[in-house]
PDB file of C-alpha atoms in Angstrom:
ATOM      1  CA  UNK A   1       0.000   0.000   0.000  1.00 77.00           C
ATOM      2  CA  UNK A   2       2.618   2.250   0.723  1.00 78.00           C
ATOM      3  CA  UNK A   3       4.949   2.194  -2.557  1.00 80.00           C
ATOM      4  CA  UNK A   4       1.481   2.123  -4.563  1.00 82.00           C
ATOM      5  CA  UNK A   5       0.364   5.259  -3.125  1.00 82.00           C
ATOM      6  CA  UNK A   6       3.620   6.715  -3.066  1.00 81.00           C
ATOM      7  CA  UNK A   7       3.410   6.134  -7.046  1.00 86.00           C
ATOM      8  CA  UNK A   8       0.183   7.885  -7.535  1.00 87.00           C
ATOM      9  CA  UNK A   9       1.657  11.160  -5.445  1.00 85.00           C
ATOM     10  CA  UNK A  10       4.001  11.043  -7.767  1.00 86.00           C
ATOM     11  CA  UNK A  11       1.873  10.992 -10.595  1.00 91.00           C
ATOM     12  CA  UNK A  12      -0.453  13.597  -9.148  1.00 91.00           C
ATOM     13  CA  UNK A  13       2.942  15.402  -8.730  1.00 88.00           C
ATOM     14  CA  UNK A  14       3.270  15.027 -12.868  1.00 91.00           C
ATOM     15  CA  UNK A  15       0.190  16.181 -13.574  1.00 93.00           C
ATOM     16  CA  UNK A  16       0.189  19.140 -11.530  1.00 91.00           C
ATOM     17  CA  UNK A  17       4.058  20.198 -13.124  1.00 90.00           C
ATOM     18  CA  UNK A  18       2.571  19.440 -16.203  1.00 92.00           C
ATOM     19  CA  UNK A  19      -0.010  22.637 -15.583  1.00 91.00           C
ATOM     20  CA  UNK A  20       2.578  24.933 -14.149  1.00 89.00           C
ATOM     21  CA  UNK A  21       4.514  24.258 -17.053  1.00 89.00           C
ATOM     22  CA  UNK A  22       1.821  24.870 -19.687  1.00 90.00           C
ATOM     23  CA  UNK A  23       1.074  28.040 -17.743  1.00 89.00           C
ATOM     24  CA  UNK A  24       4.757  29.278 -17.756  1.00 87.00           C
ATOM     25  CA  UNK A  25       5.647  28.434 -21.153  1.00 90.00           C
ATOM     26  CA  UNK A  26       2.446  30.355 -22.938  1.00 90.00           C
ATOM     27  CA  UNK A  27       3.331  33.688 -23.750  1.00 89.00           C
ATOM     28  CA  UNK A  28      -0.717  34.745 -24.513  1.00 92.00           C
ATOM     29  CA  UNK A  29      -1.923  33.323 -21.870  1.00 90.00           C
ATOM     30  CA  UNK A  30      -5.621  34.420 -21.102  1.00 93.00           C
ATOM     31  CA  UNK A  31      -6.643  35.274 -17.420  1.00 92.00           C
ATOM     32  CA  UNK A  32      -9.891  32.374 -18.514  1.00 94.00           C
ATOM     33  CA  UNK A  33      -6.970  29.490 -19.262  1.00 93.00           C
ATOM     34  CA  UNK A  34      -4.507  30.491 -15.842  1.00 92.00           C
ATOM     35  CA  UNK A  35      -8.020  29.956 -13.672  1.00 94.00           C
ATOM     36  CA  UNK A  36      -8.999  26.795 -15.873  1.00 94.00           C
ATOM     37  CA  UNK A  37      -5.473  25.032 -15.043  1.00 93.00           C
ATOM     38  CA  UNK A  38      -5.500  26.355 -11.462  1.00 92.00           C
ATOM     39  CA  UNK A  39      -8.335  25.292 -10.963  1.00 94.00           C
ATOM     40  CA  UNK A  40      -7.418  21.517 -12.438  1.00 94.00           C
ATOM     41  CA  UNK A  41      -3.915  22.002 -10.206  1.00 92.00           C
ATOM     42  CA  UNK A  42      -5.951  22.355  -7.060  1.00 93.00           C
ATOM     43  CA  UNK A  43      -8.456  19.502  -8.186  1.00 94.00           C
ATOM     44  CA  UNK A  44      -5.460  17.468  -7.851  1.00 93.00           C
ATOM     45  CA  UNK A  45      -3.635  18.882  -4.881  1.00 90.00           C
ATOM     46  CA  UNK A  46      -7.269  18.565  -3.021  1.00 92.00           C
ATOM     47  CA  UNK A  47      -7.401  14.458  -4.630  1.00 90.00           C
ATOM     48  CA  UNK A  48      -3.932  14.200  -2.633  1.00 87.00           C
ATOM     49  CA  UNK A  49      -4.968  16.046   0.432  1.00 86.00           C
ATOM     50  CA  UNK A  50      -8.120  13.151   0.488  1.00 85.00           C
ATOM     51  CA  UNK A  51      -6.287  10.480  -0.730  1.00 82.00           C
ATOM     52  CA  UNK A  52      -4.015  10.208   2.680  1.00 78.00           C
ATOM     53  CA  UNK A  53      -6.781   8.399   4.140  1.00 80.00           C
ATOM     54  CA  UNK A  54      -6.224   5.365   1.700  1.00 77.00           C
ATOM     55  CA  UNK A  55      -3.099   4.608   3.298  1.00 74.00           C
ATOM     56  CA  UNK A  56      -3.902   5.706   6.628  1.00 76.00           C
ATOM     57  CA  UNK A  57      -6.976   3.281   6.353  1.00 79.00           C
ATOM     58  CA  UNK A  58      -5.020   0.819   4.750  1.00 78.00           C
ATOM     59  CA  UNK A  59      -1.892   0.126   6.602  1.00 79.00           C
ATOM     60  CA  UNK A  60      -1.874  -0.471  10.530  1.00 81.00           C
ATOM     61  CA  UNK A  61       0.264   2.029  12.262  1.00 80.00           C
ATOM     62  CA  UNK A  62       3.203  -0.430  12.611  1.00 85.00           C
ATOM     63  CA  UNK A  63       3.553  -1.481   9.040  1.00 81.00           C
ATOM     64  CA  UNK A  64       4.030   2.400   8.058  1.00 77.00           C
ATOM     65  CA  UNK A  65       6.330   2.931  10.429  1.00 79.00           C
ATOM     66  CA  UNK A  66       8.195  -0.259   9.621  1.00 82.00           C
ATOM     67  CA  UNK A  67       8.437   0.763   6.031  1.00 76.00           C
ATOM     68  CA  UNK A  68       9.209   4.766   6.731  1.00 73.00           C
ATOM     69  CA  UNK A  69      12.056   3.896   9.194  1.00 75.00           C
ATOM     70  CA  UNK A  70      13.679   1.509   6.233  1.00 76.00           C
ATOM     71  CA  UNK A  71      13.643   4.789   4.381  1.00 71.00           C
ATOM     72  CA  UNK A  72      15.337   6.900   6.626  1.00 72.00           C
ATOM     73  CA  UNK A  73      17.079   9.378   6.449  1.00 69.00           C
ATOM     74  CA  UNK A  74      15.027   9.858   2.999  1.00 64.00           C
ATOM     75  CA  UNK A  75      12.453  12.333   3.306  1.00 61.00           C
ATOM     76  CA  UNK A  76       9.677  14.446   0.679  1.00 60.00           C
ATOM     77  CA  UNK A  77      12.375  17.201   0.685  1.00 57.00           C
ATOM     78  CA  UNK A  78      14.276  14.961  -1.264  1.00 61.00           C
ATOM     79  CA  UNK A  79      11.237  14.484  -4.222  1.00 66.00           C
ATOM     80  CA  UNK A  80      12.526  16.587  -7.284  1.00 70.00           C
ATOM     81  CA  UNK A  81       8.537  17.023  -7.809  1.00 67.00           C
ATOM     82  CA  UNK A  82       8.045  18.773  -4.847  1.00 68.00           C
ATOM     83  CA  UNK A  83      10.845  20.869  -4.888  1.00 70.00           C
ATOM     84  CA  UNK A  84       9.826  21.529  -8.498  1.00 70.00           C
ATOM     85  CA  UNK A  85       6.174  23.200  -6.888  1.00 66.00           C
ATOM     86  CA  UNK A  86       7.832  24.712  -4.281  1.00 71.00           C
ATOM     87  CA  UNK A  87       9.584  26.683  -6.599  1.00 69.00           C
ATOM     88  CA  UNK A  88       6.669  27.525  -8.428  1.00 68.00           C
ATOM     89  CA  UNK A  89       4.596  28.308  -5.625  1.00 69.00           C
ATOM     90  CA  UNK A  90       7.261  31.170  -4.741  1.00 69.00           C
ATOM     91  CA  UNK A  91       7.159  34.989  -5.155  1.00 65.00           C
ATOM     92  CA  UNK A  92      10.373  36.147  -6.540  1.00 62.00           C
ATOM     93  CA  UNK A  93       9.211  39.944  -6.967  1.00 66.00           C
ATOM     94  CA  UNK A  94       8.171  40.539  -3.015  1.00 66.00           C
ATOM     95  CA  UNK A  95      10.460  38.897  -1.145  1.00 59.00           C
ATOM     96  CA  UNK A  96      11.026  40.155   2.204  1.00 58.00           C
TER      97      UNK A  96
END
């Protein structure tokens, strides 16, 4: 259960990249498209938000544990997806 979820985060991951990217690389881009794919980014940010409860309902508490301590010191800073939306999710012109 775990690696198989793991897998579709990481294709959720994809297809939310996969929207950033079509909105960066679109020079006439239309304030109607950047809400459509927003939109369809969140749709799939709020399918991983309720799809924790897969795993949490499908695993007992030891087996996750048993599997995340194997993985150690590995940890979702180390996904190059994430760090991918974390860089997109930044504001570069008001830092502080």
């Amino acid at each position: 259960i775990f690696i198989v979820y793991h897998q579709i985060t990481e294709l959720y991951f994809s297809l939310i990249t996969h929207e950033f990217d079509q909105l960066s690389e679109n020079e006439n881009l239309t304030g109607e498209e950047f809400l459509e794919r927003m939109k369809r980014a969140n749709r799939y940010f709020s399918n991983l938000i309720n799809s924790f409860e897969i795993m949490i309902e499908g695993m007992h508490k030891d087996q996750f544990l048993k599997i995340r301590m194997a993985l150690l010191p590995s940890s979702e800073f180390q996904s190059g997806q994430l760090r991918i939306h974390d860089i997109y999710s930044k504001d570069f012109f008001n830092v502080n």
